[in-house]
PDB file of C-alpha atoms in Angstrom:
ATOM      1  CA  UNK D 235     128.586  89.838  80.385  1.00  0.00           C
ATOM      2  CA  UNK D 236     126.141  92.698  80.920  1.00  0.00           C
ATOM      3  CA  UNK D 237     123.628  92.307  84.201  1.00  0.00           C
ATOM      4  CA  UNK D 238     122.719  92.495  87.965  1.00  0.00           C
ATOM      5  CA  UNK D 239     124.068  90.700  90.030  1.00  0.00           C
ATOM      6  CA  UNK D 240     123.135  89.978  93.418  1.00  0.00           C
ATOM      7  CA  UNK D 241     124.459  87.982  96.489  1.00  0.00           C
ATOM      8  CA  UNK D 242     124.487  86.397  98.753  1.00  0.00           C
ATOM      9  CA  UNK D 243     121.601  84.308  97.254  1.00  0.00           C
ATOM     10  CA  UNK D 244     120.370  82.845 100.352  1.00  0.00           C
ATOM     11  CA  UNK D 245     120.944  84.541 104.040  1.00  0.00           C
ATOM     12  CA  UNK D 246     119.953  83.624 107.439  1.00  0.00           C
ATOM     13  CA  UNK D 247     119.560  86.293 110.256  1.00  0.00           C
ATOM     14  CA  UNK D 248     118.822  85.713 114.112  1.00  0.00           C
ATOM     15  CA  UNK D 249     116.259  88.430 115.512  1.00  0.00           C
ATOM     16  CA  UNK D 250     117.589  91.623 115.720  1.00  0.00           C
ATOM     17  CA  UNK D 251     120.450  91.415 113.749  1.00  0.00           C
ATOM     18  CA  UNK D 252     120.689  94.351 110.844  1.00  0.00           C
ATOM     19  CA  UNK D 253     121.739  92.320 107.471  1.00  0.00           C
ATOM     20  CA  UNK D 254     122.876  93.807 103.930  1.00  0.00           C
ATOM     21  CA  UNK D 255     121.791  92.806 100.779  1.00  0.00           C
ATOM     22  CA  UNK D 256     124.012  93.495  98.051  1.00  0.00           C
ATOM     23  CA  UNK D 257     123.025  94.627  94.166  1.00  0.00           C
ATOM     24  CA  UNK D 258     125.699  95.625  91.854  1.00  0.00           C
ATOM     25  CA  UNK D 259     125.093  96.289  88.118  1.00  0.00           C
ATOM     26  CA  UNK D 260     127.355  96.782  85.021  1.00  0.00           C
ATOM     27  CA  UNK D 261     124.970  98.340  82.386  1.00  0.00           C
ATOM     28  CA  UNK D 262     125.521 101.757  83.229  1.00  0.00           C
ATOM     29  CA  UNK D 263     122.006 102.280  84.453  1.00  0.00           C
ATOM     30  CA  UNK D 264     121.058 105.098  86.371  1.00  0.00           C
ATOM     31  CA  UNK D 265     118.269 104.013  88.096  1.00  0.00           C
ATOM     32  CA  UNK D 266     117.955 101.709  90.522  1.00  0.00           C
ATOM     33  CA  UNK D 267     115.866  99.415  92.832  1.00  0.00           C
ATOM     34  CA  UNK D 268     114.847  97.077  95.457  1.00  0.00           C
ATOM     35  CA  UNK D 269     111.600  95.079  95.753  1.00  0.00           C
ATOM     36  CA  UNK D 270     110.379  92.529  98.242  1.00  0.00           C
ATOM     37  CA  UNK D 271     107.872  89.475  96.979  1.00  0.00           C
ATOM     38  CA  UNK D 272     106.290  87.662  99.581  1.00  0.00           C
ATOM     39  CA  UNK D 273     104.637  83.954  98.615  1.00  0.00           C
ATOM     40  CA  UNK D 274     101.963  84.113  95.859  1.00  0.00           C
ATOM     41  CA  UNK D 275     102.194  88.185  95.838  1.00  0.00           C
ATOM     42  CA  UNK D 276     103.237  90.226  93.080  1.00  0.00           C
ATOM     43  CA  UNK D 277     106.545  92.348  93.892  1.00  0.00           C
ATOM     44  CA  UNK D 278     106.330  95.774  96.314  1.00  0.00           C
ATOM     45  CA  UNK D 279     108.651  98.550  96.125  1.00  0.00           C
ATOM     46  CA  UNK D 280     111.339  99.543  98.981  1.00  0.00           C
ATOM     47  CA  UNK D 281     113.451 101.980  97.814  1.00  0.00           C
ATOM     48  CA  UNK D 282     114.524 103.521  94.521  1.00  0.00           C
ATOM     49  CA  UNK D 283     116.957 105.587  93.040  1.00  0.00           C
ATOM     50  CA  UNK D 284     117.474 107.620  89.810  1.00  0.00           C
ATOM     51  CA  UNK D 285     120.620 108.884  90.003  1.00  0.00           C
ATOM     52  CA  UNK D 286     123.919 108.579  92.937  1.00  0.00           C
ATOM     53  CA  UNK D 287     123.616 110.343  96.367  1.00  0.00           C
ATOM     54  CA  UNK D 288     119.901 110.294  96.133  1.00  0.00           C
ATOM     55  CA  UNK D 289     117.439 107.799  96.514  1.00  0.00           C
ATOM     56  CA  UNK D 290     113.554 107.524  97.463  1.00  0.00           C
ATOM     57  CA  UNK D 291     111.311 105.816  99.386  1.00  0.00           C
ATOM     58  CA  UNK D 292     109.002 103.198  97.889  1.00  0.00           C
ATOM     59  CA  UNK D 293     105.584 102.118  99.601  1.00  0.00           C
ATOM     60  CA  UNK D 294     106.914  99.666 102.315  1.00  0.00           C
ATOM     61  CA  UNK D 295     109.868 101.218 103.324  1.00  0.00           C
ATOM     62  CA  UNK D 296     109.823 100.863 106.852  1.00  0.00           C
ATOM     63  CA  UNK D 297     112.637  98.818 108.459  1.00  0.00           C
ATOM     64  CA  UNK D 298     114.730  99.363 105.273  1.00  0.00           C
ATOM     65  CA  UNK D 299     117.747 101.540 104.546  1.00  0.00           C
ATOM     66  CA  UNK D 300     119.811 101.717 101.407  1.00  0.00           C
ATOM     67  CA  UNK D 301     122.510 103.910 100.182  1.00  0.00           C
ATOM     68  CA  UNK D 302     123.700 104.644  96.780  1.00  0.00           C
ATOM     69  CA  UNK D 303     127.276 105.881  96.574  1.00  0.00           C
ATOM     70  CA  UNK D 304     128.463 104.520  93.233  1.00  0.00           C
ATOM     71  CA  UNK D 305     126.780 104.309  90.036  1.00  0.00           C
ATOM     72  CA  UNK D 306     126.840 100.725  89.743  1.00  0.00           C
ATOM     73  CA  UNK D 307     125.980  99.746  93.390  1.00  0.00           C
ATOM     74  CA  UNK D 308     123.010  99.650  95.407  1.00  0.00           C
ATOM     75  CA  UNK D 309     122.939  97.853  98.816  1.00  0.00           C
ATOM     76  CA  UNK D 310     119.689  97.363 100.792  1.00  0.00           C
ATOM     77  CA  UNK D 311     120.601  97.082 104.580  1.00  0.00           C
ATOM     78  CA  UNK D 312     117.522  94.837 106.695  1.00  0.00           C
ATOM     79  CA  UNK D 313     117.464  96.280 109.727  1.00  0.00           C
ATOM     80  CA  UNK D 314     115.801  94.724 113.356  1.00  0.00           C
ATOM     81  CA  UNK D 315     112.931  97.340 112.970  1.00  0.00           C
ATOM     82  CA  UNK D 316     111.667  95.285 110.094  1.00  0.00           C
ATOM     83  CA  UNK D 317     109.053  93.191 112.188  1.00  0.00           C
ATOM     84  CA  UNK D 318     108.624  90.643 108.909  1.00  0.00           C
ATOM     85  CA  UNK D 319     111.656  90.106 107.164  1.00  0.00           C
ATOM     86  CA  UNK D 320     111.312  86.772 105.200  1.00  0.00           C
ATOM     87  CA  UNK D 321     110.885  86.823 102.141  1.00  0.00           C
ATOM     88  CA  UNK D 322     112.273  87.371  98.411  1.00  0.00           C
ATOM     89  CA  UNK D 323     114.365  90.365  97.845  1.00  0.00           C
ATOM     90  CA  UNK D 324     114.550  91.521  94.077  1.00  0.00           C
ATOM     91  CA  UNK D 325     116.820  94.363  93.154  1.00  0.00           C
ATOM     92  CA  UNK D 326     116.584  96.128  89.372  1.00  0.00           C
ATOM     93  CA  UNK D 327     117.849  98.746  87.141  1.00  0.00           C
ATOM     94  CA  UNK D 328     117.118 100.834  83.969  1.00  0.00           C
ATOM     95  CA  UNK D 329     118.293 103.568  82.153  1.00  0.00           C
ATOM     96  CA  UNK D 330     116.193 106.720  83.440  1.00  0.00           C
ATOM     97  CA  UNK D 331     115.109 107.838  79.852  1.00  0.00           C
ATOM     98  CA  UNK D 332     111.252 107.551  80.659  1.00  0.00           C
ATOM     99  CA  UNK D 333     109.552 104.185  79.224  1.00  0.00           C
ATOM    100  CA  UNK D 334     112.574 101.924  79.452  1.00  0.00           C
ATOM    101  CA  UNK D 335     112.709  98.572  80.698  1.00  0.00           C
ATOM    102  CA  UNK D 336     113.868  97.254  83.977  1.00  0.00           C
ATOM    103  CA  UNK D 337     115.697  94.566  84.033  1.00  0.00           C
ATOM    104  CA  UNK D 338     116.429  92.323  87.011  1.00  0.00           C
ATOM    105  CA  UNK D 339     118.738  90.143  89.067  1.00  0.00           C
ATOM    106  CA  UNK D 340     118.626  86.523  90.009  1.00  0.00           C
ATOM    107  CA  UNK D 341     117.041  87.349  93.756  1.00  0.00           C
ATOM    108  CA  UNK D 342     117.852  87.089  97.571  1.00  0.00           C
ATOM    109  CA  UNK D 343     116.163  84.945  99.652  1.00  0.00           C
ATOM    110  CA  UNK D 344     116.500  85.963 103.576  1.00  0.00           C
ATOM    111  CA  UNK D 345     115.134  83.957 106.322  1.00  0.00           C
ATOM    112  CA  UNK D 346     114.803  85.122 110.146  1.00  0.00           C
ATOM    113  CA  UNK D 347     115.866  82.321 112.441  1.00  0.00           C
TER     114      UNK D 347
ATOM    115  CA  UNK O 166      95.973 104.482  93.860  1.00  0.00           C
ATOM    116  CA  UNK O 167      97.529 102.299  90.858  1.00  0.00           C
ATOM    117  CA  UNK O 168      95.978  98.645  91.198  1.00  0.00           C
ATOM    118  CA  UNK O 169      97.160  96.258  88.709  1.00  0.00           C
ATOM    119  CA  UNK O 170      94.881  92.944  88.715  1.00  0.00           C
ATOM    120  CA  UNK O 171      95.770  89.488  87.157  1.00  0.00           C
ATOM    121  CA  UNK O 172      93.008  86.916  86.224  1.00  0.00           C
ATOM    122  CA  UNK O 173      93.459  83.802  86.550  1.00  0.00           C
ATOM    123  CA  UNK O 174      95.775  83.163  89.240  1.00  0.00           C
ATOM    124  CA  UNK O 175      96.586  79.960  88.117  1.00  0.00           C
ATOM    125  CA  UNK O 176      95.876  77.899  84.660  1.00  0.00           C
ATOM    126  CA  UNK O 177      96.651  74.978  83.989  1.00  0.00           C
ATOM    127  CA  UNK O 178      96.453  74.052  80.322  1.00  0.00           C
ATOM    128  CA  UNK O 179      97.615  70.693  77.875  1.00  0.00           C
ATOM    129  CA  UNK O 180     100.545  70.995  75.769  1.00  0.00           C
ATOM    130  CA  UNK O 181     100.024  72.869  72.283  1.00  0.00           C
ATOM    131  CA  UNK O 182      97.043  74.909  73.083  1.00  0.00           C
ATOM    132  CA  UNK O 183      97.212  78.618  72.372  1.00  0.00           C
ATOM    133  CA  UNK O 184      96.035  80.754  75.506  1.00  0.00           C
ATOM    134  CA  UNK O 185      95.722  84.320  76.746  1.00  0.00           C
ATOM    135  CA  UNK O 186      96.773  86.042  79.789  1.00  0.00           C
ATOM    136  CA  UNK O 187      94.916  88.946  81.608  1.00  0.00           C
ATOM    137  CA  UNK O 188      96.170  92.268  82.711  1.00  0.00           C
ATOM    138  CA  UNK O 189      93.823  94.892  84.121  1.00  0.00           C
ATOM    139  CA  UNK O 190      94.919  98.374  85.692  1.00  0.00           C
ATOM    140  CA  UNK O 191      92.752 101.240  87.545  1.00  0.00           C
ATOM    141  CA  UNK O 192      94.616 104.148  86.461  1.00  0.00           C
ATOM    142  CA  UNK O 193      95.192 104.619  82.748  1.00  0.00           C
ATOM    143  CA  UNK O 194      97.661 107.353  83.202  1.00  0.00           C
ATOM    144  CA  UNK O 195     100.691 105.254  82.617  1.00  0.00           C
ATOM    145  CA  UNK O 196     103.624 105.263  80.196  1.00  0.00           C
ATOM    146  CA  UNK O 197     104.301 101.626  79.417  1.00  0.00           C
ATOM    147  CA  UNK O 198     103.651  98.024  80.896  1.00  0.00           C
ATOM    148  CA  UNK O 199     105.501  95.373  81.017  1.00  0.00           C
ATOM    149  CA  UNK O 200     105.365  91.307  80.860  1.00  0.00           C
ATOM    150  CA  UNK O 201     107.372  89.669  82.732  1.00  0.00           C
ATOM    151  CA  UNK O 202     108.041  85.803  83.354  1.00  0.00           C
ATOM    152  CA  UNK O 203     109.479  84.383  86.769  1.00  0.00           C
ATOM    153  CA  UNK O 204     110.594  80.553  87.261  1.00  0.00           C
ATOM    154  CA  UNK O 205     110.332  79.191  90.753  1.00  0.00           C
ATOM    155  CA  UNK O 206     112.878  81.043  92.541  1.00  0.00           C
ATOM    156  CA  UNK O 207     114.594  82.989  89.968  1.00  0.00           C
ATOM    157  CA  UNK O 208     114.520  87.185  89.263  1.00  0.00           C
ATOM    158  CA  UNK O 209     111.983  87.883  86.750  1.00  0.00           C
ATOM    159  CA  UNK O 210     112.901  87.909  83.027  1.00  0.00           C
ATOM    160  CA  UNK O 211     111.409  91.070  81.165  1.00  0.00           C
ATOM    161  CA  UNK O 212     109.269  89.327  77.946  1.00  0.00           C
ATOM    162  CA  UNK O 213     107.559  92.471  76.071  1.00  0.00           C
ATOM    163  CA  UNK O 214     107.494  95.892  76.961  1.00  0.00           C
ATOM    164  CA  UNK O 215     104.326  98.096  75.410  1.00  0.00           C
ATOM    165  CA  UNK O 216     104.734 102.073  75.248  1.00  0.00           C
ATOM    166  CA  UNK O 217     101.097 104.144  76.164  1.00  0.00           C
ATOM    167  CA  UNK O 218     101.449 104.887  72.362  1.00  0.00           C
ATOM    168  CA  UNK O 219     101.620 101.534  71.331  1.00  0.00           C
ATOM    169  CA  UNK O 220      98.856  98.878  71.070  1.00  0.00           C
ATOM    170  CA  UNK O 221     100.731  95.388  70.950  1.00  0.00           C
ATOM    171  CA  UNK O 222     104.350  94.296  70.337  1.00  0.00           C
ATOM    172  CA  UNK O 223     105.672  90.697  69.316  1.00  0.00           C
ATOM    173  CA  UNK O 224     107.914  88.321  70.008  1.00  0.00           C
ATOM    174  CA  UNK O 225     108.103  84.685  68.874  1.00  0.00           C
ATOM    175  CA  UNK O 226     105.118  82.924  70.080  1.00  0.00           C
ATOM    176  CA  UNK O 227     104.264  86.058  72.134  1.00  0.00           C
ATOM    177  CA  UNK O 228     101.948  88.837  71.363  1.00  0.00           C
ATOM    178  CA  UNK O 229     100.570  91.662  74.119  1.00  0.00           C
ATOM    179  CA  UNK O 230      98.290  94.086  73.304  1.00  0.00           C
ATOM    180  CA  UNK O 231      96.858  97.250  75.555  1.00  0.00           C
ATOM    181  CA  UNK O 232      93.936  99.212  75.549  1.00  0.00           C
ATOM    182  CA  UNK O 233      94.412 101.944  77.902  1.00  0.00           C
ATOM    183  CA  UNK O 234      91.171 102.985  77.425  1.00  0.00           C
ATOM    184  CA  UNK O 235      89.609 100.175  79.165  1.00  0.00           C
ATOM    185  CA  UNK O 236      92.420  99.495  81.340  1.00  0.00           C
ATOM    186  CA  UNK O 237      93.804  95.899  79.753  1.00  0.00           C
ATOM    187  CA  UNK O 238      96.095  93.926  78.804  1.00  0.00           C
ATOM    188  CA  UNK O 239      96.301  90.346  77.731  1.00  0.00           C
ATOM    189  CA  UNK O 240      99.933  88.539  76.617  1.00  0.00           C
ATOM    190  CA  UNK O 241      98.925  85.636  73.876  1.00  0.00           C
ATOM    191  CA  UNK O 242     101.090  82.392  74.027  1.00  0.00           C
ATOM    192  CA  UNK O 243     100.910  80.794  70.981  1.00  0.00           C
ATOM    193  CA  UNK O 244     101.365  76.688  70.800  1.00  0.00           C
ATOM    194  CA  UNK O 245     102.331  76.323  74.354  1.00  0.00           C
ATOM    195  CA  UNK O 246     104.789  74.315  75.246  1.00  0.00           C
ATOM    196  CA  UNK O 247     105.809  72.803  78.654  1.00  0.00           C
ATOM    197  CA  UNK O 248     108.997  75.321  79.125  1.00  0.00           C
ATOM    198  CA  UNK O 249     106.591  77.913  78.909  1.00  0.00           C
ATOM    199  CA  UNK O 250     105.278  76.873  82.494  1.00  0.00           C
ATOM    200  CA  UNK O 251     106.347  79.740  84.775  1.00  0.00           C
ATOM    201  CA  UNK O 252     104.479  82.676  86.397  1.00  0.00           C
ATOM    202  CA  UNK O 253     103.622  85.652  84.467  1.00  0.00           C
ATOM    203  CA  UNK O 254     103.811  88.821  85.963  1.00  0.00           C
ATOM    204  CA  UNK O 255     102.575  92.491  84.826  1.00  0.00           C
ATOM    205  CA  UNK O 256     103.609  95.678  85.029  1.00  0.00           C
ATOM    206  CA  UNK O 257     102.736  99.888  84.702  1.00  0.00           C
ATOM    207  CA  UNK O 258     104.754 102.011  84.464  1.00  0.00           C
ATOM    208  CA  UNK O 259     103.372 105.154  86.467  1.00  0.00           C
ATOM    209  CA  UNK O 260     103.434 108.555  84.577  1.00  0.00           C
ATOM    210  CA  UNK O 261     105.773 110.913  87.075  1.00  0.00           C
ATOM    211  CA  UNK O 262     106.137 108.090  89.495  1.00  0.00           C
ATOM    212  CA  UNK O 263     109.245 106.240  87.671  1.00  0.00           C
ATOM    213  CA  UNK O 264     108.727 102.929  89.450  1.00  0.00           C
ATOM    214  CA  UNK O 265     106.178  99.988  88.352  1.00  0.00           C
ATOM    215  CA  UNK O 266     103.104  98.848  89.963  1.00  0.00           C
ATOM    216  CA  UNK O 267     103.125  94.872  89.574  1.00  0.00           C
ATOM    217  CA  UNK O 268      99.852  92.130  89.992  1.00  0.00           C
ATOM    218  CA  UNK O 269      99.995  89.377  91.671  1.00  0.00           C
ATOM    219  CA  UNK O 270     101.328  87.147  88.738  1.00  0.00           C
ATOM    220  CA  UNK O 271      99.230  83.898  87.163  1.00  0.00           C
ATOM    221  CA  UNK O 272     100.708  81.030  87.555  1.00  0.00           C
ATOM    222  CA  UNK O 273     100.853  79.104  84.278  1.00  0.00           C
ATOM    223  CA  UNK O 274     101.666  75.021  83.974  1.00  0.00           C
ATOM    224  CA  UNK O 275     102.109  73.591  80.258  1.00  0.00           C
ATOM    225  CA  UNK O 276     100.923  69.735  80.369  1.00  0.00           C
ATOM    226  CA  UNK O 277     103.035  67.403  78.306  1.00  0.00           C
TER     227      UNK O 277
END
C-alpha cells in the first residue's frame, strides 16, 4: 500500500532531551514536510523540502532540525531549544509539479514530561 | 502575509440537513486550495482540491467552489450524515511559496 507513514505515534520526552520524529513515504514524492498543530489551531509549517540534500525553513522553525538524505525519508529531530514542544506533529508529501495535492500521515503526538 | 480564515468554528447541525462551510483568504495570488477533513486525532484526509483556474470540483455529497476574486471558498455537504462529523480544514496553496497556508479548521458534529 501507497502512503506516509509515521512513528512512533505517541512519545514522551523529559526537559532537555533532543527527540526524533520519524516520516517515511513510498509514493515517490519529492517534496516533503513537517507541520505542528497545537489544540483548536489550524496546522503551521516547520520545515520543508522539495527535493534530497536540501530543505527549507518554514515559519516556526526554531528549535527544529530535519535532514533529508533519502528520497523517501524525512526525520524531524525536537531539540531542548524548543521552549514548547507539545503538541501534534503532522508530516506530508507531494509530487513537486506545482498545484498537486499533499497528502498526509496518521500524526505524532509528543508530550514533555 | 497569507491569512486563511474559517467561519464558524464550530456547527453543530441535525442529521440530513445540507450545509455550507466557509473559507476566506487575504491574498488571492494562489495556485490551488484545498479541503481537508481531520477526525479527532488522526492526519488529515485531503477531500477536494480546486486549481486558481477552476471554480468548483465534486465529489459525492461534496461540492467546493472558489472565487478568487473575493477571496472565498465554501465546501457544500449535501444530506449530512453523522460520519460526516469531523473538522474541516482549508488550504492555499501560495504562488512561488510551494507550501500551504491552513485556517483554523470548523469543527462540524452531525446529530443523529
Amino acid at each position: 500500500d501507497g502512503g506516509i507513514t509515521q512513528s512512533p505515534k505517541y512519545l514522551f520526552r523529559k526537559e532537555g532531551q533532543n527527540v526524533t520524529l520519524s516520516c517515511e513515504q513510498n509514493l515517490n514524492h519529492d517534496a516533503m514536510y513537517w507541520y505542528r498543530q497545537d489544540p483548536g489551531q489550524g496546522l503551521r509549517l516547520i520545515y520543508y523540502s522539495q527535493i534530497v540534500n536540501d530543505f527549507q525553513k518554514g515559519d516556526i522553525a526554531e528549535g527544529y532540525s530535519v535532514s533529508r538524505e533519502k528520497k523517501e525519508s524525512f526525520p524531524l529531530t525536537v531539540t531542548s531549544a524548543q521552549k514548547n514542544p507539545t503538541a501534534f506533529y503532522l508530516c506530508a508529501s507531494k509530487v513537486t509539479r506545482l498545484s498537486d495535492e499533499q497528502f498526509f500521515g496518521p500524526g505524532t503526538r509528543l508530550t514533555v514530561l | 502575509k497569507q491569512e486563511v480564515t474559517q467561519i464558524p468554528a464550530a456547527l453543530s447541525v441535525p442529521e440530513g440537513e445540507n450545509l455550507v462551510l466557509n473559507c476566506s483568504f487575504t491574498d488571492s495570488a494562489i495556485y490551488n486550495l484545498q479541503w481537508f477533513r481531520q477526525d479527532p486525532g488522526k492526519g488529515l484526509t485531503s477531500l477536494l482540491l480546486i486549481q486558481s483556474s477552476q471554480r468548483e470540483q465534486t465529489s459525492g455529497r461534496l461540492n467546493a467552489s472558489l472565487d478568487k476574486s473575493s477571496g472565498r471558498s465554501t465546501l457544500y455537504i449535501a444530506a449530512s450524515q453523522p460520519g460526516d462529523s469531523a473538522t474541516y480544514l482549508c488550504a492555499v496553496d501560495l504562488q512561488g511559496a510551494q507550501k500551504l497556508v491552513f485556517g483554523q479548521g470548523t469543527r462540524l458534529t452531525i446529530n443523529p
